Structures are given as C-alpha cells and as structure tokens.
Short mmCIF file of C-alpha atoms in Angstrom, two decimals:
data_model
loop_
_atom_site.label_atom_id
_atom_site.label_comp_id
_atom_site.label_asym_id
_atom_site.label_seq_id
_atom_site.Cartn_x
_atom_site.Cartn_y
_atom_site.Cartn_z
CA UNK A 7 -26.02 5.12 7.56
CA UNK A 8 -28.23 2.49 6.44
CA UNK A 9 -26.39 -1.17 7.00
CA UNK A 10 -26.61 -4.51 8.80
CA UNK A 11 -23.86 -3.61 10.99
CA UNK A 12 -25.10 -4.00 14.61
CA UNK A 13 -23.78 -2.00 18.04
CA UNK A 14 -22.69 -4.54 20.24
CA UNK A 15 -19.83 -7.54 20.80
CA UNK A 16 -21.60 -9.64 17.85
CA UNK A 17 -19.39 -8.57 14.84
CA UNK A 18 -16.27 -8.88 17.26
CA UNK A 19 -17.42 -12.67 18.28
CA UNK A 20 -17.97 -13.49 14.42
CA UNK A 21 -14.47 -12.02 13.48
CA UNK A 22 -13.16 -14.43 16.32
CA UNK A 23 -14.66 -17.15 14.24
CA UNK A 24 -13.60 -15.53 10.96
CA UNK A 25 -9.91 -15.69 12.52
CA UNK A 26 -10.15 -19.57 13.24
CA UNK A 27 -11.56 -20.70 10.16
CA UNK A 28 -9.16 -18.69 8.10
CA UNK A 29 -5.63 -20.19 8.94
CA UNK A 30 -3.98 -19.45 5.65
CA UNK A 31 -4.98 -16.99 2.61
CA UNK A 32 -6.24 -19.67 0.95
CA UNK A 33 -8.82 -20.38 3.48
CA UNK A 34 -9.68 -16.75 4.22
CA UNK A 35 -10.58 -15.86 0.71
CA UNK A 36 -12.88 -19.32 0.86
CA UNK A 37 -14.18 -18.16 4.19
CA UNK A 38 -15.28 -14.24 2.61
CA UNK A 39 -16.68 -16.02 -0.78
CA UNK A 40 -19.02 -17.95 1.39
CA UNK A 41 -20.06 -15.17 3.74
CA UNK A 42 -20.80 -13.33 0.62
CA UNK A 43 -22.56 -16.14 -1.34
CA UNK A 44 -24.64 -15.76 1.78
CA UNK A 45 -25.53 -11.67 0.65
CA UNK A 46 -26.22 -12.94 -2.92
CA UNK A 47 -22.79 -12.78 -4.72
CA UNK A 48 -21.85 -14.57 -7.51
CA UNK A 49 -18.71 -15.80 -8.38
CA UNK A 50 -17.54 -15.14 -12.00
CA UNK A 51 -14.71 -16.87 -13.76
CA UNK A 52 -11.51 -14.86 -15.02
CA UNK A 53 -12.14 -17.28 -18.14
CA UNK A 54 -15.21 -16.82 -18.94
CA UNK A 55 -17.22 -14.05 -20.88
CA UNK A 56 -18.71 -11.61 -18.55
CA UNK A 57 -22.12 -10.15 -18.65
CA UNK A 58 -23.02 -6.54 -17.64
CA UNK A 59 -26.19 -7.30 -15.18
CA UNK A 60 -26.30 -5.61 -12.19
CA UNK A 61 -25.90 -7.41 -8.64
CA UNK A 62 -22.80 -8.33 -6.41
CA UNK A 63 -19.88 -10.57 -8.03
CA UNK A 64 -16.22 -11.85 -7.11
CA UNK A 65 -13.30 -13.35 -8.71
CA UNK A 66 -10.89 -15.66 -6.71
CA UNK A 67 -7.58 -16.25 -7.58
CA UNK A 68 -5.27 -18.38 -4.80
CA UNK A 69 -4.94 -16.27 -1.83
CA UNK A 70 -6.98 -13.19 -3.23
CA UNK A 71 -10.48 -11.83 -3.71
CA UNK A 72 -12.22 -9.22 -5.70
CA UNK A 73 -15.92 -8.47 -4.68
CA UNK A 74 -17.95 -5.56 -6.29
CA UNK A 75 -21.45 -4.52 -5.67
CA UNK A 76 -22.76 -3.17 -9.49
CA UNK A 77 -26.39 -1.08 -8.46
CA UNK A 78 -29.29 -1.43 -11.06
CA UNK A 79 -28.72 0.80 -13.59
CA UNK A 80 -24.68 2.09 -13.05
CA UNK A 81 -23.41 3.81 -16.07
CA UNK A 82 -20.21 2.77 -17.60
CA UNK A 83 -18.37 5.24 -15.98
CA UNK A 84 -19.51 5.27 -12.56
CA UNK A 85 -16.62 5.45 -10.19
CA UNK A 86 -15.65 3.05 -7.41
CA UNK A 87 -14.99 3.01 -3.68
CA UNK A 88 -12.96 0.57 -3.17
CA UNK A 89 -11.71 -1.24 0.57
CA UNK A 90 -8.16 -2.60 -0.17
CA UNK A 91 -6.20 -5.39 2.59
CA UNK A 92 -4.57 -8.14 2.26
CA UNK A 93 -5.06 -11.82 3.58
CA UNK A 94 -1.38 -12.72 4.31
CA UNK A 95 0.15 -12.68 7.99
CA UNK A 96 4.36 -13.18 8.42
CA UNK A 97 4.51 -16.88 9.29
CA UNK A 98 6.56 -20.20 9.02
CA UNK A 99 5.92 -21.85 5.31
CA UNK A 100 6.44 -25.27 4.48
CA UNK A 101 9.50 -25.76 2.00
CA UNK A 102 9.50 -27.61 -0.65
CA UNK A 103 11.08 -30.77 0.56
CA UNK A 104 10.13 -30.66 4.24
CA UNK A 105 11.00 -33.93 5.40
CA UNK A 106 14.15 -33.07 8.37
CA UNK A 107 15.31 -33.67 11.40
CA UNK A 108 18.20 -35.17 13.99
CA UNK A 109 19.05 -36.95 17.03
CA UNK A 110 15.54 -39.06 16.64
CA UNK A 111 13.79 -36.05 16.43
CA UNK A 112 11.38 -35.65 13.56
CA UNK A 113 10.95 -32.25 12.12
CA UNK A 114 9.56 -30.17 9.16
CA UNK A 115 11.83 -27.65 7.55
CA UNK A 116 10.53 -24.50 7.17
CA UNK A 117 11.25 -20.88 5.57
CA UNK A 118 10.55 -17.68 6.98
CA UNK A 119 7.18 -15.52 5.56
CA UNK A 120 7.76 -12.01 6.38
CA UNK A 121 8.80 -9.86 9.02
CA UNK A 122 7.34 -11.95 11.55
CA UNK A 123 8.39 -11.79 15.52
CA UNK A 124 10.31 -15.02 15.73
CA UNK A 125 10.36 -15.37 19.32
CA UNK A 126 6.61 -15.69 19.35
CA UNK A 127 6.41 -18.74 17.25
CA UNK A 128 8.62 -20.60 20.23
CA UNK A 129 6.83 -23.39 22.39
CA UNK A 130 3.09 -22.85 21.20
CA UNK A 131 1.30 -25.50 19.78
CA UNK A 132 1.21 -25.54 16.15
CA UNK A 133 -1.41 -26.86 13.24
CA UNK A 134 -0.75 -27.00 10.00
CA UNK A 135 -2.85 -25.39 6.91
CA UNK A 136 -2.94 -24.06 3.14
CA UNK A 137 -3.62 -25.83 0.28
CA UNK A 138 -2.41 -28.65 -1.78
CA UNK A 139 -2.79 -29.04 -5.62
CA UNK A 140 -3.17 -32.00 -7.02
CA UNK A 141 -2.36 -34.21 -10.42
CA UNK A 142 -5.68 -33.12 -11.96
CA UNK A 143 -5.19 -29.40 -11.69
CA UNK A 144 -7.06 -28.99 -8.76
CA UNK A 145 -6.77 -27.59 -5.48
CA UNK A 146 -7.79 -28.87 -1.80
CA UNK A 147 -7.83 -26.96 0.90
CA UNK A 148 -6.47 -28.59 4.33
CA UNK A 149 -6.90 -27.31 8.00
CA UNK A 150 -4.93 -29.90 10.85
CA UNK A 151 -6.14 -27.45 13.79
CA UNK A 152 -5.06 -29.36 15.84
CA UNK A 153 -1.52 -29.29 18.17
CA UNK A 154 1.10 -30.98 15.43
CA UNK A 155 4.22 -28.84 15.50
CA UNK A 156 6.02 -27.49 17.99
CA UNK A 157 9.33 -24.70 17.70
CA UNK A 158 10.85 -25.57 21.13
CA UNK A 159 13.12 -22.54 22.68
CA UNK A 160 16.40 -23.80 24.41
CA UNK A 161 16.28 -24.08 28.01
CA UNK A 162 18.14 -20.94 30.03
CA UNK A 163 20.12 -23.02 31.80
CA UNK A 164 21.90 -23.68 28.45
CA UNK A 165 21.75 -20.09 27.05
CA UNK A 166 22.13 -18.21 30.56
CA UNK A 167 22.84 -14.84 28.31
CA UNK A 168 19.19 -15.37 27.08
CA UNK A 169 18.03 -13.51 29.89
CA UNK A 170 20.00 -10.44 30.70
CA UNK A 171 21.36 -10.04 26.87
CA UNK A 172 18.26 -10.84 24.73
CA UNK A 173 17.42 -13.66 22.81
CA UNK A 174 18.91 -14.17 19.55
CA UNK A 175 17.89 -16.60 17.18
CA UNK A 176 19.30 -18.26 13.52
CA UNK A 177 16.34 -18.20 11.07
CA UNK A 178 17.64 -21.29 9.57
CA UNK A 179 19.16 -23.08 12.98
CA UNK A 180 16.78 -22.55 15.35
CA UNK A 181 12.79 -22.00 14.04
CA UNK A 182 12.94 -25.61 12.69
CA UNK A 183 9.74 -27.55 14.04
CA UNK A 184 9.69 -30.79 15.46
CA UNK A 185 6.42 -32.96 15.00
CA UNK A 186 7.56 -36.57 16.53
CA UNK A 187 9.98 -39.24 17.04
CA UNK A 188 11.88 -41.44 14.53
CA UNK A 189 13.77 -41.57 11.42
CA UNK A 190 13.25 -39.10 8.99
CA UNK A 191 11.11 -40.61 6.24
CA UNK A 192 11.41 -38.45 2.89
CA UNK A 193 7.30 -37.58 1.80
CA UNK A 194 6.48 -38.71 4.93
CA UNK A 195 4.84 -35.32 5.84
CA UNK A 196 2.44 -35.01 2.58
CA UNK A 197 1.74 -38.24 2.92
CA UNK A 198 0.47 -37.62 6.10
CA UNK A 199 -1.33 -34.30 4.78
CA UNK A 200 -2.50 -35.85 1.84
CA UNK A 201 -4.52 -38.49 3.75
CA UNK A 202 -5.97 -35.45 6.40
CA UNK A 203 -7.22 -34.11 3.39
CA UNK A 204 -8.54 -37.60 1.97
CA UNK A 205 -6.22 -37.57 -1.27
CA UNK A 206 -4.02 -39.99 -2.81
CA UNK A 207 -0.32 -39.02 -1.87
CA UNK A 208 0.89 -39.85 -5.15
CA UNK A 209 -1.51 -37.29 -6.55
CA UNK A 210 -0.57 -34.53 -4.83
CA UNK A 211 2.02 -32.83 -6.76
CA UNK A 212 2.47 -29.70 -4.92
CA UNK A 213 1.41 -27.44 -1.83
CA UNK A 214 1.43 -24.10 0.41
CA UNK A 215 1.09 -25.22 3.50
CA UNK A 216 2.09 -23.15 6.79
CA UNK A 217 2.11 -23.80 10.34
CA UNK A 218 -0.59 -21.63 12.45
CA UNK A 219 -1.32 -21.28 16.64
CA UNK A 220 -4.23 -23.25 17.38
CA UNK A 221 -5.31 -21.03 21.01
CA UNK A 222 -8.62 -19.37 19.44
CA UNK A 223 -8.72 -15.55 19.80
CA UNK A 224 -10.62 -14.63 23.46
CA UNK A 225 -11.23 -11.41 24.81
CA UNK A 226 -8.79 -10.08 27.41
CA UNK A 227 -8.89 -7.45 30.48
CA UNK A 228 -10.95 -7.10 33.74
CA UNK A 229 -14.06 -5.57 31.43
CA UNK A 230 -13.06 -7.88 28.43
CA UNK A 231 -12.44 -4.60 26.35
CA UNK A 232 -9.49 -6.16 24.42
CA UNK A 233 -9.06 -8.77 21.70
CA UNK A 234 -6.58 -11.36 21.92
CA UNK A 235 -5.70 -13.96 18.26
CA UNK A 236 -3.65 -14.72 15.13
CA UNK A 237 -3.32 -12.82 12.42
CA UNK A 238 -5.00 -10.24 12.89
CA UNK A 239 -2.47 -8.24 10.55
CA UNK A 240 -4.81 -8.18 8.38
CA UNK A 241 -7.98 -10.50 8.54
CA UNK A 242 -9.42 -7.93 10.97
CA UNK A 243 -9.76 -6.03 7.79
CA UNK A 244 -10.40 -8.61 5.29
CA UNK A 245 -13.44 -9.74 7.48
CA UNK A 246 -14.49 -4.95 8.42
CA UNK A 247 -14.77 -5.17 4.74
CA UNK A 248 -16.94 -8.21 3.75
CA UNK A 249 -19.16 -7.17 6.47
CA UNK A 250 -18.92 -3.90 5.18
CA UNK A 251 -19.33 -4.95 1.62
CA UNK A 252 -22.73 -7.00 2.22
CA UNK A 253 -24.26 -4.44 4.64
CA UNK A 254 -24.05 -1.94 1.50
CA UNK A 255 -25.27 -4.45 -1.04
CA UNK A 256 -28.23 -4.67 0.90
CA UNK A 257 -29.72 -1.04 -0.09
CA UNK A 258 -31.48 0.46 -2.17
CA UNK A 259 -29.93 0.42 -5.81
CA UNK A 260 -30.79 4.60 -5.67
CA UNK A 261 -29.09 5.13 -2.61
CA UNK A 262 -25.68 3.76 -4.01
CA UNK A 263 -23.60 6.74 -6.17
CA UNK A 264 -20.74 4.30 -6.48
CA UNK A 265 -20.06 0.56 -6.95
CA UNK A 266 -18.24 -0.72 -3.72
CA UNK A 267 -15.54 -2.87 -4.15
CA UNK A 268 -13.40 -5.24 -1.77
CA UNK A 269 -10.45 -5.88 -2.77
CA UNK A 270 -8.36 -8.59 -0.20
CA UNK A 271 -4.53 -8.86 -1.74
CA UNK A 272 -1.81 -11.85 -0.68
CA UNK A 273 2.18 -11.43 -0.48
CA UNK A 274 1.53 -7.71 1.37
CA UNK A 275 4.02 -9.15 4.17
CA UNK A 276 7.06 -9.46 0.93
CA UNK A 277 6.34 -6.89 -0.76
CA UNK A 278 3.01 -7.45 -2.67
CA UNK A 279 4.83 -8.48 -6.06
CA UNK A 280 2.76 -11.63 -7.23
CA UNK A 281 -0.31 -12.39 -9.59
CA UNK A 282 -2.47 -11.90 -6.35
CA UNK A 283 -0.65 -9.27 -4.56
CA UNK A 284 -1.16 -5.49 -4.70
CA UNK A 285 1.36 -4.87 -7.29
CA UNK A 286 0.07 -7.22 -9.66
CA UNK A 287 -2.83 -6.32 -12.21
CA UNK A 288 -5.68 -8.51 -10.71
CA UNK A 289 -7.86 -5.12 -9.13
CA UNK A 290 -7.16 -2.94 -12.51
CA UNK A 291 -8.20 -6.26 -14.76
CA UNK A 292 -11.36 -6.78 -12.55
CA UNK A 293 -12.52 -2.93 -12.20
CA UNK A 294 -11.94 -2.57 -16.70
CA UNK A 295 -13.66 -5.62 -17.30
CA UNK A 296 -16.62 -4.67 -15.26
CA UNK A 297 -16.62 -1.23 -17.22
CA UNK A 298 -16.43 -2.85 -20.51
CA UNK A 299 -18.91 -5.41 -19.76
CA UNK A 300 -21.20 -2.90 -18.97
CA UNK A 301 -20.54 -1.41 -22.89
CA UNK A 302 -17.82 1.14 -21.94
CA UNK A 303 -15.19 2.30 -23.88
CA UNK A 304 -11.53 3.42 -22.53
CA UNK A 305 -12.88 6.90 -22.23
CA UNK A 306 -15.44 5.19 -19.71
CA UNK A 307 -12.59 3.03 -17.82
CA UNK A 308 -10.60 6.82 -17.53
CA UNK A 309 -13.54 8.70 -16.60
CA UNK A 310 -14.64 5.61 -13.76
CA UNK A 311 -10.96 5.61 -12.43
CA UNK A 312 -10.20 9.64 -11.95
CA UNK A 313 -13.21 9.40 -10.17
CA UNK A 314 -12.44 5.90 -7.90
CA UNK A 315 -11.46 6.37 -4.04
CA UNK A 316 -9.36 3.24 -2.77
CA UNK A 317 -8.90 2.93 1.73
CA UNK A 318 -6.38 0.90 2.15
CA UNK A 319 -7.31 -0.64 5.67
CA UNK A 320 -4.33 -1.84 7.71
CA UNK A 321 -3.83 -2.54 11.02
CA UNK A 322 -1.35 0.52 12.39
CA UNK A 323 0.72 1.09 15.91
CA UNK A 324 -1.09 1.96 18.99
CA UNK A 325 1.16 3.22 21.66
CA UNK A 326 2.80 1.14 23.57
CA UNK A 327 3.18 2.13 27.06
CA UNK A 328 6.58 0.01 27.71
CA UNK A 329 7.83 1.52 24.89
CA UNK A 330 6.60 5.07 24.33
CA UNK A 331 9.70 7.01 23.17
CA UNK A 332 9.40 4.95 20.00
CA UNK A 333 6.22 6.44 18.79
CA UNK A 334 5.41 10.16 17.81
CA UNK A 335 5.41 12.29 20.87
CA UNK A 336 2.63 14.49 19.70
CA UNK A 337 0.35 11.14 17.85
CA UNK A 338 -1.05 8.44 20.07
CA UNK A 339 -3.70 6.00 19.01
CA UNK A 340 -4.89 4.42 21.38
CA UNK A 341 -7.57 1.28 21.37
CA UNK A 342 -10.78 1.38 21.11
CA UNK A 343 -10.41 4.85 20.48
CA UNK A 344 -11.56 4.18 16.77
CA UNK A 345 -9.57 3.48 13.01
CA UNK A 346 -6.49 5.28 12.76
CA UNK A 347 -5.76 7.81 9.68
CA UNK A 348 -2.05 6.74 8.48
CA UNK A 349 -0.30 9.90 7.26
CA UNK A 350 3.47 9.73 5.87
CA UNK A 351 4.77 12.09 3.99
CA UNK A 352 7.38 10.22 1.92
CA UNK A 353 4.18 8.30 0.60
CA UNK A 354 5.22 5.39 2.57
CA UNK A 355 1.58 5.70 3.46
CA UNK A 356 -0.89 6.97 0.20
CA UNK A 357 -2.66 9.83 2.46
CA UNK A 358 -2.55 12.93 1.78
CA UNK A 359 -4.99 16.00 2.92
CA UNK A 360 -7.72 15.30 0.18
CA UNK A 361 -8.26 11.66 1.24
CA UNK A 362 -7.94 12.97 5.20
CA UNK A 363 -11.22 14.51 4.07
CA UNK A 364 -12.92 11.61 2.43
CA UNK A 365 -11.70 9.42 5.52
CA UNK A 366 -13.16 12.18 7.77
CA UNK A 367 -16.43 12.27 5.90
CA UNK A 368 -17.10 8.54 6.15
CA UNK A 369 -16.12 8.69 10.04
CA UNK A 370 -18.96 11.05 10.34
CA UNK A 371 -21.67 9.82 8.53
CA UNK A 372 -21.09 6.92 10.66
CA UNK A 373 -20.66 8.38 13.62
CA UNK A 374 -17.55 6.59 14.27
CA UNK A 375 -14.57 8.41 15.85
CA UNK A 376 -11.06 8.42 14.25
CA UNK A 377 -7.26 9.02 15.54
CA UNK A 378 -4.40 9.83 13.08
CA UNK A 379 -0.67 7.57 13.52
CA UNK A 380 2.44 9.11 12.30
CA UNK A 381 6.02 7.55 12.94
CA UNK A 382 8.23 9.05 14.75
CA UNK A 383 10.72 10.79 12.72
CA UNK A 384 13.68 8.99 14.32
CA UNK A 385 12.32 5.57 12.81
CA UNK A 386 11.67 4.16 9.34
CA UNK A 387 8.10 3.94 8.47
CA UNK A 388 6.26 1.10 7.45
CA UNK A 389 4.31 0.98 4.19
CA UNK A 390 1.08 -1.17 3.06
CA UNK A 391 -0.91 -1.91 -0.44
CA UNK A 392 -1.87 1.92 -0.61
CA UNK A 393 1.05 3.57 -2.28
CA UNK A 394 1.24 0.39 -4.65
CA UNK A 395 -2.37 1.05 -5.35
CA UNK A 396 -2.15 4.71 -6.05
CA UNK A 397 0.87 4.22 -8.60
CA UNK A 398 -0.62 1.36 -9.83
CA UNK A 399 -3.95 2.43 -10.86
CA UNK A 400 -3.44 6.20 -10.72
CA UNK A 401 -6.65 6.59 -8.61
CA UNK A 402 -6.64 8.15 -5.27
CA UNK A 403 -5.88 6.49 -2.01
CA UNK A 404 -6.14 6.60 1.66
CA UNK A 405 -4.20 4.75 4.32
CA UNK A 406 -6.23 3.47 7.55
CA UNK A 407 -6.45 0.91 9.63
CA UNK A 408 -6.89 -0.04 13.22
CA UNK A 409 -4.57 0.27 16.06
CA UNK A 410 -3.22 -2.88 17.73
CA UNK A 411 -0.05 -4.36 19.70
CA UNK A 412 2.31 -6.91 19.16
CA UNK A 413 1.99 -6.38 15.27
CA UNK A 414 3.65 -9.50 13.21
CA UNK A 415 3.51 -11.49 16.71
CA UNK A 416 2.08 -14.83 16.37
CA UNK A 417 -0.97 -13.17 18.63
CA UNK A 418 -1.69 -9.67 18.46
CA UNK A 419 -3.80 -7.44 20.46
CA UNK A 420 -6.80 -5.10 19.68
CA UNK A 421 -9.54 -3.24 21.49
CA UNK A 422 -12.28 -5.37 21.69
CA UNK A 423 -14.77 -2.35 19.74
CA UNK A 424 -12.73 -1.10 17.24
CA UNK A 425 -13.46 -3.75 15.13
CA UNK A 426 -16.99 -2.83 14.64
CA UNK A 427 -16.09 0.86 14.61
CA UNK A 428 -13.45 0.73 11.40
CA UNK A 429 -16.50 -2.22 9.59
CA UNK A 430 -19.12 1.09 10.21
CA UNK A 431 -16.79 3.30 8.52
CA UNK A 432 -16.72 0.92 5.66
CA UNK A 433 -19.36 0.94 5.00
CA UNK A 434 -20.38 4.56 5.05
CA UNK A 435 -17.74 4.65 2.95
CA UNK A 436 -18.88 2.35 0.19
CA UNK A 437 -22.11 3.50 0.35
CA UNK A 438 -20.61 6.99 -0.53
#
C-alpha cells in the first residue's frame, strides 16, 4: 500500500493531540478541515454552484464533515469507498437556561447526551466547550480547557449502601455541576462564555456548549502499550480516517479505481436522526451532487451507488477480563490485536459475508491483522451509523471498528497500536 501512514507511536501521539483539541463535534470537524486543508482540500459551500474539477473537497455542516478525494479524470459513475463515524461522544450538555444552583452553591444545569457512564463524570475536573451563535448568524467556537466544573459524588459516610449495594444516581438530582460560590445570577454563565470567547453577551443568542475532562490522553501499562483519553467513542475514527483520507489523496490519480470519501456524522450517541447525523440526507446530497457536477445523469448516480462500499468504523467491545461471561464465549478481541469485524445478524451491525470479504481484502493489502466481535446471544446488541447507511443509501456496508474498554466512560481505553493498524486499513481501503 502506497500512503503516508508511518510504523511507529507517531500517528498514536498525533491522535492524542487530535483528542484534546477536539472537545466537542464542533471542534473536531474544525480540527479534520484543517488537517485536510493541510493535504490540499478545499472546502465547498452547500450554497454555492459546484464545479466538476478533480482534487479533494469537503462540506461542513455543524458537527459533521464530508471529504472526498475526486482522481483526474473519474467518470460520472465511478463508485465510492466511503469511511463512515461519527464525531459525537455521550456527555453532559448545557441546557438552555443553565443558570442553577442552592445552598450558596453555584451550578450549571445540565441534560444528559447519550448513554454515557454517569459515574465517570463524578469528581473530575471539568472544561467547558461547543459553540455559540451569535446575532449576526454566525458561529464561534469556544474551548475553556481549563478545570471549571466539577460533578461532586456524595461522601460514603452519607450513602454507606454506596459501597456494598452499588451506586445509584438521579439523572436530574445528582449530575448537576457546581462551578463556584454565590447567588445564582440568571445569564451569568454566557456571559462569562461570551467574554472567553471575546463576544458581546448581548449578541450571543444561542449555544451548544458541553462540559469535557481536561486530563489529556497518556499512554498506560509497564511497556506503555495502552491508550488512556476522552472520547475516544469515536474520534479515534474520525481522526484513522482523515489520516487515511490524505495518505490516499496523495497518489497517483491512476492508481485510484474509486473516489474515497470520509464521511464523520453527529447525534450517533441518540440515534443519528438530525440534519448532520447518519439518518439524515447530508452523505446521499454530497455523493449526487458530486456525480452531477461531474455531468452525470441519474443513471450515473445509480450506476456510482450499486457500485459504492461504505466501513462504518466504530469503536467495538474488547473482552473484559472482570467481566468475561458477558461477551461471546467463542469471540474475543483483544487490543492491539488489530480492527475488529462487527457481525450481527439481526443487522444491528450492516456486515454480512460479502463485506467480511472486502474488510478482509483491505486487512491484507495492508498487512494489518483483524479479529471479528459478536455479542453474546444472552445480551442486546448495540448498533452504529452502518445499518442507517445501508437503508439509507441502498449501497453496501461493513461494520468495524477498534476494540477498547470502558466504552461511553468519560475515559476509555485502547491498545496503544491499534490505532495505526485500523488508519492502514483505511486506507488500503480507499485506495481500493
């Protein structure tokens, strides 16, 4: 495989960085726009007229991106291979009048995003980032990464059944943050935002703002073979796939059969039902338009989409070894061990035996090793974009990812290669 893509801890260390400069959606899509400005993308305008010329492109829309790679010379109906993830993590989110608290406590109410571990959120210091629009249309992007916020737990000498009977927490009651002392002080909080981000209060007229861990990622274990950070469900593949994306831009126009595309959804964590998520028709408007703009006709949108291959990179389970009579007893990723194949057959996952070959393929022309996740039959299954992408678009679809712990947790764990490995398959996928 011809790529950038280098063998050694240097695409891990940059996805550490990836992970702290991407503390919302918002900020990851930013984050991948500039890293492919960098590879010679463009980005085009959903309102504007679009031009058939060859060369790499992207359209940006809140919390999602579309990238595609168009070689010298593609024909109208040239299929795609497209990388699908999203850029949303479960989280806390700001609501829309966040201005709380009691007892000379000050505090932000908050909603919960997601099927996030709620216990992890407790006593870790907390920034605060998204983006606010303002009077004028606009939007600003704001990053406090600093310690702000706090969820503090109740001490066990006050809940002595914490212990011995688990911890149980009221999503309303008890996730509320505090962030200081004194009356509460309605638009006290956006004012204080508002002049972070060097705005006017009284023109900012609405936001999306979300609390996030400020301890960077680091590399854990005695040989540092793990990977320790935030939200790693899913910017480990939002950032496999840019990588991936711009390695594969960079050859020759001849060598590329396909046009890769990199598609990075938001609202996967509720269900994908948005103008940006999965379900909604922001990859199926992008791919036509490029086909049209090239001086196809429906005929050459049909032709380009029976043909299209979409992975649909999420991270997946690996076995946990407290907990190993809740996995498959005959499937057990493990880390490092390479990205995971995702097979359901109630199409909670979109694999099926045809795209286990096109997965398998890709593994090898990479020279990357693979491992296959199942549930176990006693469980419900998760699901991702991949079945919404399959029904959506009718083209065909593969479920992957890479196997971590502590999935939805406010810090989840990886092997410290596998990131590399499942940005090599990538791109041996794109590049077809």
């Amino acid at each position: 495989m011809s790529s950038s893509l280098r063998f050694d801890r240097g695409h891990t260390d940059d996805l550490m960085a990836f992970l702290m400069s991407s503390p919302s959606p918002y900020h990851a899509v930013a984050t991948a726009a500039e890293r492919l400005e960098k590879a010679g993308f463009r980005q085009v305008e959903e309102t504007a007229a679009w031009d058939g010329t060859s060369g790499g492109k992207y359209v940006l829309r809140g919390g999602a991106i579309v990238a595609w790679y168009v070689p010298g010379g593609a024909a109208a109906h040239t299929p795609y291979r497209i990388v699908g993830a999203h850029t949303d993590s479960p989280n806390l989110r700001v609501k829309p009048l966040p201005d709380t608290g009691a007892y000379g406590w000050r505090q932000v109410a908050v909603e919960i995003y997601g099927g996030t571990l709620l216990n992890t959120w407790l006593d870790r210091d907390l920034g605060l980032a998204g983006r606010i629009s303002l009077r004028d249309g606009t939007h600003r992007l704001v990053n406090i990464n600093r310690p702000l916020l706090r969820v503090p737990q109740l001490a066990v000498h006050l809940d002595r059944s914490a212990n011995p009977d688990g911890l149980k927490l009221d999503r309303q009651k008890h996730m509320q943050p505090i962030w200081g002392l004194g009356e509460v002080e309605e638009g006290d909080l956006i004012r204080f935002v508002a002049a972070e981000a060097g705005v006017a209060a009284e023109d900012v007229t609405g936001w999306d703002l979300m609390p996030h861990p400020v301890e960077p990622p680091a590399y854990l274990g005695r040989d540092r073979e793990l990977l320790a950070g935030p939200r790693m469900d899913n910017l480990l593949s939002v950032h496999a796939a840019t990588a991936a994306l711009a390695a594969v831009s960079g050859q020759p126009d001849a060598e590329l059969p396909y046009i890769p595309v990199m598609a990075a959804f938001d609202h996967e964590e509720n269900g994908s039902q948005s103008d940006t998520g999965a379900d909604g028709p922001l990859l199926g408007t992008v791919l036509e338009r490029s086909v049209f703009a090239r001086g196809g006709t429906y005929e050459d949108r049909a032709r380009a989409f029976a043909g299209t291959v979409c992975l649909s990179s999420d991270t997946g389970h690996a076995i946990h070894p407290n907990y190993a009579e809740r996995h498959d007893p005959t499937h057990h990723p493990v880390v490092n061990g390479g990205p995971i194949l995702k097979v359901n057959v109630n199409m909670r996952y979109a694999t099926d035996g045809s795209g286990r070959a096109v997965f398998a393929e890709a593994c090898r022309k990479a020279d990357v090793p693979w491992q296959t996740f199942v549930s176990n039959n006693s469980m419900p299954c998760g699901t991702t974009i991949g079945p919404i992408t399959a029904a959506r678009h009718g083209i065909q679809t593969v479920d992957i990812g890479v196997a971590i712990l502590s999935m939805h947790s406010a810090r989840e764990l990886c092997g410290a290669n596998d990131p590399y490995l499942l940005a090599n398959a990538l791109a041996a996928f794109l590049a077809g």
